[in-house]
Tab-separated table of C-alpha atoms in Angstrom:
chain	number	residue	atom	x	y	z
A	29	MET	CA	67.394	63.266	81.487
A	30	GLY	CA	66.167	61.417	78.412
A	31	ILE	CA	62.427	60.716	78.136
A	32	HIS	CA	61.793	57.617	76.025
A	33	ASP	CA	58.693	57.098	73.821
A	34	GLY	CA	57.290	60.621	74.008
A	35	ILE	CA	54.270	61.509	76.160
A	36	ASP	CA	53.467	57.848	76.904
A	37	GLY	CA	57.021	57.288	78.133
A	38	LEU	CA	56.823	60.382	80.343
A	39	ILE	CA	53.598	59.144	81.968
A	40	ALA	CA	55.069	55.657	82.414
A	41	GLY	CA	58.183	57.124	84.045
A	42	ASN	CA	60.483	55.837	81.298
A	43	ILE	CA	63.069	58.506	82.078
A	44	LYS	CA	66.808	57.840	82.294
A	45	GLU	CA	69.872	59.936	82.921
A	46	MET	CA	71.928	60.592	79.805
A	47	LYS	CA	75.694	61.112	79.616
A	48	TRP	CA	78.043	61.956	76.759
A	49	SER	CA	78.727	58.267	76.151
A	50	ASP	CA	74.994	57.661	75.598
A	51	VAL	CA	74.780	60.081	72.651
A	52	THR	CA	78.088	59.310	70.929
A	53	GLY	CA	77.601	58.897	67.174
A	54	TRP	CA	73.991	60.118	67.100
A	55	VAL	CA	74.793	62.946	64.660
A	56	SER	CA	75.624	60.520	61.849
A	57	THR	CA	72.554	58.288	62.178
A	58	GLY	CA	68.922	58.946	61.326
A	59	GLY	CA	65.854	58.017	63.314
A	60	ALA	CA	64.988	58.726	66.949
A	61	HIS	CA	67.069	56.835	69.508
A	62	LEU	CA	64.816	57.994	72.353
A	63	GLY	CA	61.744	56.687	70.556
A	64	THR	CA	58.707	58.693	69.458
A	65	LYS	CA	54.928	58.410	69.676
A	66	ARG	CA	52.326	60.663	68.114
A	67	THR	CA	50.104	60.804	71.203
A	68	LEU	CA	49.063	64.141	72.722
A	69	PRO	CA	48.631	64.938	76.451
A	70	GLY	CA	44.862	65.437	76.186
A	71	HIS	CA	43.116	64.657	79.485
A	72	ARG	CA	46.299	63.272	81.077
A	73	MET	CA	47.782	66.663	81.967
A	74	GLY	CA	47.580	65.933	85.708
A	75	LEU	CA	49.585	62.693	85.328
A	76	ILE	CA	52.225	64.446	83.231
A	77	ALA	CA	52.518	67.299	85.745
A	78	SER	CA	53.030	64.838	88.599
A	79	ARG	CA	55.787	63.048	86.673
A	80	LEU	CA	57.593	66.331	86.002
A	81	GLN	CA	57.495	67.102	89.727
A	82	GLU	CA	58.508	63.562	90.688
A	83	PHE	CA	61.650	63.668	88.540
A	84	LYS	CA	62.303	67.340	89.424
A	85	ILE	CA	62.406	68.386	85.792
A	86	GLN	CA	63.157	72.123	85.615
A	87	ALA	CA	63.220	72.643	81.845
A	88	LEU	CA	61.780	70.733	78.895
A	89	LEU	CA	63.247	70.331	75.394
A	90	ILE	CA	60.842	68.696	72.927
A	91	ILE	CA	62.231	67.383	69.628
A	92	GLY	CA	59.426	66.394	67.305
A	93	GLY	CA	57.032	67.167	64.508
A	94	PHE	CA	53.574	68.710	64.537
A	95	GLU	CA	52.478	66.599	67.518
A	96	GLY	CA	55.554	67.719	69.474
A	97	TYR	CA	54.662	71.353	68.769
A	98	GLN	CA	51.018	70.724	69.678
A	99	ALA	CA	51.953	68.938	72.927
A	100	ALA	CA	54.208	71.837	73.959
A	101	LEU	CA	51.344	74.243	73.206
A	102	GLN	CA	49.015	72.234	75.458
A	103	PHE	CA	51.628	72.299	78.252
A	104	THR	CA	51.862	76.086	77.905
A	105	GLU	CA	48.083	76.467	78.035
A	106	GLY	CA	48.004	74.247	81.140
A	107	ARG	CA	50.306	76.484	83.183
A	108	ASP	CA	47.413	78.165	85.015
A	109	GLU	CA	46.113	74.829	86.267
A	110	HIS	CA	49.398	72.973	86.860
A	111	GLU	CA	52.479	74.651	88.344
A	112	ALA	CA	54.731	71.887	86.977
A	113	PHE	CA	54.385	73.386	83.478
A	114	ARG	CA	55.718	76.769	84.618
A	115	ILE	CA	59.174	75.817	83.384
A	116	PRO	CA	61.075	76.835	80.225
A	117	ILE	CA	59.759	74.845	77.249
A	118	MET	CA	61.601	74.716	73.930
A	119	VAL	CA	60.564	72.902	70.732
A	120	ILE	CA	63.002	71.885	67.985
A	121	PRO	CA	60.891	71.065	64.881
A	122	SER	CA	61.934	67.665	63.525
A	123	THR	CA	59.834	66.155	60.757
A	124	ILE	CA	60.371	65.188	57.127
A	125	SER	CA	57.007	66.776	56.252
A	126	ASN	CA	58.254	70.299	57.116
A	127	ASN	CA	54.739	71.168	58.305
A	128	VAL	CA	55.528	72.930	61.616
A	129	PRO	CA	54.844	76.694	61.839
A	130	GLY	CA	57.566	79.109	62.937
A	131	THR	CA	60.326	77.661	60.777
A	132	GLU	CA	61.158	77.366	57.089
A	133	PHE	CA	63.097	74.111	57.548
A	134	SER	CA	62.465	71.246	59.954
A	135	LEU	CA	65.183	68.874	61.043
A	136	GLY	CA	65.106	65.864	58.698
A	137	CYS	CA	63.253	67.375	55.737
A	138	ASP	CA	66.476	67.937	53.764
A	139	THR	CA	67.514	64.293	54.202
A	140	ALA	CA	64.081	63.076	53.056
A	141	LEU	CA	64.182	65.421	50.062
A	142	ASN	CA	67.571	64.015	49.054
A	143	GLU	CA	66.246	60.457	49.361
A	144	ILE	CA	63.170	61.187	47.215
A	145	THR	CA	65.251	62.916	44.533
A	146	GLU	CA	67.716	60.022	44.417
A	147	ILE	CA	64.903	57.452	44.180
A	148	CYS	CA	63.228	59.430	41.369
A	149	ASP	CA	66.537	59.551	39.497
A	150	ARG	CA	66.902	55.774	39.844
A	151	ILE	CA	63.356	55.143	38.677
A	152	ARG	CA	63.821	57.321	35.590
A	153	GLN	CA	67.177	55.718	34.901
A	154	SER	CA	65.501	52.291	34.926
A	155	ALA	CA	63.538	53.322	31.830
A	156	GLN	CA	66.624	53.962	29.711
A	157	GLY	CA	66.541	51.905	26.555
A	158	THR	CA	62.787	51.272	26.854
A	159	LYS	CA	59.901	52.905	25.061
A	160	ARG	CA	58.386	56.170	26.228
A	161	ARG	CA	57.263	55.886	29.851
A	162	VAL	CA	55.625	58.107	32.485
A	163	PHE	CA	56.195	57.474	36.200
A	164	ILE	CA	53.554	58.412	38.800
A	165	ILE	CA	55.232	58.689	42.217
A	166	GLU	CA	53.537	59.264	45.587
A	167	THR	CA	55.475	61.086	48.298
A	168	MET	CA	54.863	61.473	52.030
A	169	GLY	CA	54.111	64.724	53.863
A	170	GLY	CA	50.513	64.459	55.043
A	171	TYR	CA	48.654	67.562	53.851
A	172	CYS	CA	51.932	69.456	53.361
A	173	GLY	CA	53.198	69.428	49.765
A	174	TYR	CA	56.763	70.550	50.539
A	175	LEU	CA	58.417	67.243	49.603
A	176	ALA	CA	56.448	66.805	46.367
A	177	THR	CA	57.097	70.392	45.245
A	178	LEU	CA	60.820	70.590	46.045
A	179	ALA	CA	61.495	67.056	44.788
A	180	GLY	CA	59.629	67.979	41.607
A	181	LEU	CA	61.872	71.000	41.108
A	182	ALA	CA	65.026	68.993	41.820
A	183	GLY	CA	64.024	65.994	39.720
A	184	GLY	CA	62.545	67.828	36.742
A	185	ALA	CA	58.970	66.655	37.273
A	186	ASP	CA	56.303	67.438	34.704
A	187	ALA	CA	53.713	68.031	37.454
A	188	ALA	CA	53.421	67.854	41.233
A	189	TYR	CA	49.962	67.608	42.789
A	190	ILE	CA	49.560	68.889	46.358
A	191	TYR	CA	46.746	69.666	48.802
A	192	GLU	CA	47.555	73.386	49.099
A	193	GLU	CA	47.036	73.998	45.382
A	194	LYS	CA	43.647	72.646	44.368
A	195	PHE	CA	43.382	70.880	41.019
A	196	THR	CA	40.438	69.629	38.983
A	197	ILE	CA	39.889	66.993	36.328
A	198	LYS	CA	40.458	69.722	33.721
A	199	ASP	CA	43.920	70.382	35.172
A	200	LEU	CA	44.707	66.669	35.020
A	201	GLN	CA	43.421	66.529	31.462
A	202	MET	CA	45.617	69.460	30.412
A	203	ASP	CA	48.690	67.812	32.005
A	204	VAL	CA	47.973	64.535	30.190
A	205	TYR	CA	47.663	66.337	26.842
A	206	HIS	CA	50.822	68.276	27.584
A	207	MET	CA	52.668	65.026	28.356
A	208	ALA	CA	51.426	63.503	25.104
A	209	THR	CA	52.696	66.541	23.202
A	210	LYS	CA	56.146	66.272	24.797
A	211	MET	CA	56.314	62.558	24.013
A	212	SER	CA	55.425	63.199	20.375
A	213	GLU	CA	58.271	65.746	20.238
A	214	GLY	CA	60.837	63.131	21.275
A	215	VAL	CA	60.858	63.173	25.100
A	216	GLN	CA	61.401	59.620	26.371
A	217	ARG	CA	60.458	59.791	30.071
A	218	GLY	CA	57.963	61.713	32.197
A	219	LEU	CA	57.718	62.202	35.958
A	220	ILE	CA	54.542	63.037	37.902
A	221	LEU	CA	54.670	63.534	41.682
A	222	ARG	CA	51.667	63.464	43.992
A	223	ASN	CA	51.555	64.251	47.687
A	224	GLU	CA	49.847	61.464	49.653
A	225	LYS	CA	46.870	63.621	50.744
A	226	ALA	CA	46.635	65.908	47.718
A	227	SER	CA	43.041	64.817	47.056
A	228	ASP	CA	40.631	62.227	48.448
A	229	ASN	CA	39.188	61.292	45.051
A	230	TYR	CA	42.057	61.968	42.638
A	231	ASN	CA	44.356	59.484	44.351
A	232	THR	CA	47.603	58.061	42.996
A	233	ASP	CA	45.902	55.026	41.463
A	234	PHE	CA	43.365	57.256	39.664
A	235	ILE	CA	46.093	59.450	38.188
A	236	TYR	CA	48.067	56.361	37.124
A	237	ARG	CA	45.017	54.867	35.384
A	238	LEU	CA	44.281	58.200	33.703
A	239	TYR	CA	47.779	58.475	32.230
A	240	ALA	CA	47.849	54.779	31.317
A	241	GLU	CA	44.537	55.025	29.427
A	242	GLU	CA	45.190	58.332	27.681
A	243	GLY	CA	48.746	57.371	26.771
A	244	LYS	CA	47.882	54.170	24.876
A	245	GLY	CA	49.836	54.018	21.671
A	246	LEU	CA	52.112	56.881	22.725
A	247	PHE	CA	53.525	56.056	26.166
A	248	SER	CA	53.095	53.611	29.046
A	249	ALA	CA	52.653	54.463	32.733
A	250	ARG	CA	54.101	53.041	35.942
A	251	MET	CA	53.123	53.800	39.554
A	252	ASN	CA	55.411	53.899	42.614
A	253	VAL	CA	54.410	54.605	46.239
A	254	LEU	CA	57.705	55.432	47.963
A	255	GLY	CA	56.422	54.900	51.510
A	256	HIS	CA	58.929	54.624	54.319
A	257	MET	CA	61.931	54.571	51.993
A	258	GLN	CA	61.798	58.366	52.314
A	259	GLN	CA	62.428	58.117	56.056
A	260	GLY	CA	65.638	56.124	55.734
A	261	GLY	CA	69.165	57.076	54.817
A	262	SER	CA	72.013	58.870	56.529
A	263	PRO	CA	71.422	62.510	57.503
A	264	THR	CA	72.709	65.076	55.021
A	265	PRO	CA	75.450	67.505	56.129
A	266	PHE	CA	72.802	70.235	56.230
A	267	ASP	CA	70.675	68.275	58.726
A	268	ARG	CA	73.690	67.239	60.810
A	269	ASN	CA	74.826	70.833	61.190
A	270	LEU	CA	71.267	72.061	61.730
A	271	GLY	CA	70.684	69.551	64.533
A	272	THR	CA	73.951	70.429	66.277
A	273	LYS	CA	73.366	74.190	66.051
A	274	MET	CA	69.748	73.990	67.150
A	275	ALA	CA	70.597	71.802	70.142
A	276	ALA	CA	73.326	74.203	71.269
A	277	LYS	CA	71.085	77.262	70.859
A	278	ALA	CA	68.183	75.517	72.616
A	279	VAL	CA	70.267	74.605	75.675
A	280	ASP	CA	71.698	78.119	75.837
A	281	TRP	CA	68.154	79.542	75.727
A	282	LEU	CA	66.931	77.151	78.442
A	283	VAL	CA	69.804	78.064	80.785
A	284	CYS	CA	69.113	81.764	80.202
A	285	GLN	CA	65.402	81.309	80.993
A	286	LEU	CA	66.218	79.362	84.160
A	287	LYS	CA	68.460	82.171	85.393
A	288	ASN	CA	65.866	84.850	84.654
A	289	ASN	CA	62.831	83.042	86.102
A	290	THR	CA	64.148	81.449	89.294
A	291	GLU	CA	63.015	83.114	92.529
A	292	LEU	CA	66.010	83.820	94.764
A	293	ASP	CA	64.258	83.315	98.102
A	294	SER	CA	62.630	79.950	97.316
A	295	SER	CA	64.625	78.709	94.275
A	296	GLU	CA	61.304	77.999	92.563
A	297	ILE	CA	60.982	78.354	88.798
A	298	GLN	CA	58.010	80.475	87.765
A	299	CYS	CA	57.703	80.821	83.991
A	300	THR	CA	54.392	82.529	83.276
A	301	ASP	CA	55.430	84.779	80.389
A	302	PRO	CA	54.417	83.376	76.941
A	303	ASN	CA	57.997	83.968	75.725
A	304	THR	CA	59.262	81.266	78.101
A	305	ALA	CA	57.658	78.606	75.861
A	306	CYS	CA	59.086	78.905	72.351
A	307	LEU	CA	59.837	77.100	69.102
A	308	LEU	CA	63.327	77.445	67.629
A	309	GLY	CA	63.235	77.755	63.860
A	310	ILE	CA	64.929	79.198	60.788
A	311	VAL	CA	63.176	82.317	59.483
A	312	LYS	CA	64.745	84.214	56.575
A	313	ARG	CA	68.127	82.500	57.080
A	314	GLN	CA	68.261	83.373	60.790
A	315	TYR	CA	67.624	81.315	63.906
A	316	GLN	CA	64.564	82.679	65.647
A	317	CYS	CA	62.685	81.787	68.835
A	318	THR	CA	58.928	82.318	68.473
A	319	SER	CA	56.382	82.072	71.272
A	320	LEU	CA	54.157	78.995	70.975
A	321	MET	CA	51.110	81.105	71.834
A	322	ALA	CA	51.950	83.446	68.941
A	323	LEU	CA	52.299	80.491	66.553
A	324	LYS	CA	48.848	79.207	67.471
A	325	ALA	CA	47.202	81.863	65.282
A	326	GLN	CA	49.453	80.870	62.352
A	327	THR	CA	48.440	77.201	62.415
A	328	ASN	CA	45.829	75.177	60.544
A	329	PHE	CA	45.227	72.443	63.122
A	330	ASP	CA	42.723	70.495	60.987
A	331	GLN	CA	45.267	69.797	58.221
A	332	ARG	CA	48.297	70.104	60.523
A	333	ILE	CA	50.052	72.716	58.381
A	334	PRO	CA	51.073	76.394	58.734
A	335	LYS	CA	48.646	78.918	57.244
A	336	GLU	CA	51.490	80.486	55.239
A	337	GLN	CA	54.304	78.498	53.582
A	338	TRP	CA	57.225	80.114	51.770
A	339	TRP	CA	57.804	77.349	49.233
A	340	LEU	CA	54.385	77.840	47.609
A	341	LYS	CA	55.964	80.775	45.727
A	342	LEU	CA	58.080	78.215	43.847
A	343	ARG	CA	55.045	76.473	42.337
A	344	PRO	CA	54.886	78.664	39.168
A	345	LEU	CA	58.586	77.939	38.593
A	346	LEU	CA	57.824	74.221	38.602
A	347	ARG	CA	55.293	74.687	35.817
A	348	ILE	CA	57.628	76.912	33.807
A	349	LEU	CA	60.368	74.271	33.875
A	350	ALA	CA	57.799	71.711	32.743
A	351	LYS	CA	57.094	74.015	29.739
A	352	HIS	CA	53.638	75.100	30.861
A	353	ASP	CA	52.236	78.535	30.125
A	354	SER	CA	52.950	80.289	33.412
A	355	THR	CA	54.766	83.254	34.903
A	356	TYR	CA	57.058	83.489	37.899
A	357	GLU	CA	57.044	86.628	40.015
A	358	GLU	CA	59.923	86.904	42.442
A	359	GLU	CA	59.378	88.743	45.719
A	360	GLY	CA	60.142	92.432	45.162
A	361	MET	CA	60.522	91.824	41.431
A	362	TYR	CA	58.096	94.506	40.289
A	363	MET	CA	57.802	98.122	41.416
A	364	SER	CA	54.714	100.251	41.719
A	365	ILE	CA	54.009	102.842	38.998
A	366	GLU	CA	54.982	105.653	41.373
A	367	ASP	CA	58.326	104.041	42.304
A	368	ARG	CA	59.093	103.233	38.672
A	369	ALA	CA	58.450	106.880	37.693
A	370	LEU	CA	60.972	108.048	40.279
A	371	VAL	CA	63.844	105.956	38.902
A	372	ASP	CA	62.851	106.053	35.219
A	373	PRO	CA	61.749	109.508	33.962
A	374	LEU	CA	60.847	108.019	30.569
A	375	TYR	CA	58.461	105.476	32.085
A	376	GLY	CA	54.828	105.922	31.026
C-alpha cells in the first residue's frame, strides 16, 4: 500500500494499492512520487492509529528525512497507548541535508552534492577572462553543514561557514585578508560557501558585503543563493544503488519481524521490543539497523542534527587545501608514548 502526502495523507485515508507497474522507472527519477509533507503526528495519534487498523496495515516503511525519523519515533513511543503501532516500523533516511542520526549517508545527499559541485564549477567558469572575482554561495542543509563542507572540499573552496563550527568576525576578517593575499599572488577566482543557517547575524548578504568592501581595488564579489536547484537533477548511480539496496534490506527485515512477532493462536502482531522499530543506515561502510529509541539519545532535536557527525573531521583538511595554517589528524594516526616505545626502541 502506498500512503500519499505523508502523515496528512494517512489521516485523510489517501492510501492506494501499489503494483510493479506503478513503480516502473522510479529509480532513474528524483523527487517523491508518493508526495511528502513535513508534518508530525503530534496530538493526532488516535486518528493515525484508527487509520492503520482500518486499512489493516501490518508493517510500516517510512522513507523521509528528519521529520520521517521523528514521526517514527513518536509512533514507537505511542505503542503503550495505541495497539495499532505495535507493528514493525522501519525508517529509510532520505534527505539531501544528511542530518538524520544512525547513518553516515542519507538517500539523496550524494545527488545534491553533485549538483552543488557542478553549479559551483559553472559559476567559477563564468569568471574566466574577467578580473579577479570572489563568489559567495549559499547552500541548503538547515543547521547541518554537510553539503557546504563536502562541496567545499570537492570544489576547492577557500572557506565554508557552517553552524557546527562557530566563527566570529575575527575569523571572517582573517579569511578576507587571506583571500586578498592569494589574489595579490596571482589567483584569479575565489569561492566561499556558507550553509543557510550557519549564523543568524553573519548571513550570506553580510559576508558578500564584507568581501565586496574589503576587496575594492583588488577583487570584486558576487553572491549566489542556490536554493532549490540543489534538489533537482537525476539521481547519481550511488543514490540509485543505495535506494535499491536499502529497499530490499528493509522489506527483508520487515518480513522477518512479522514472522517473529505474530502470535500463532490469534494471528495478532505484537511488536513491543524497541528493536522492532529501527532506522536502516550506513555505518562504517556497513548496512546497520539501529533502534529508534537508541537513536533518541544521539539526536539534537532543537537543531535537527545528530550530536556526532563523521564529516566534521574533514574540516581541517578543507582549511589546509585553502592554504590556511592548520593540521589534519587522521583517526588512529598517532600512537601513545607507550605504544610508540614498544615498536620503536629508539623513541624518546
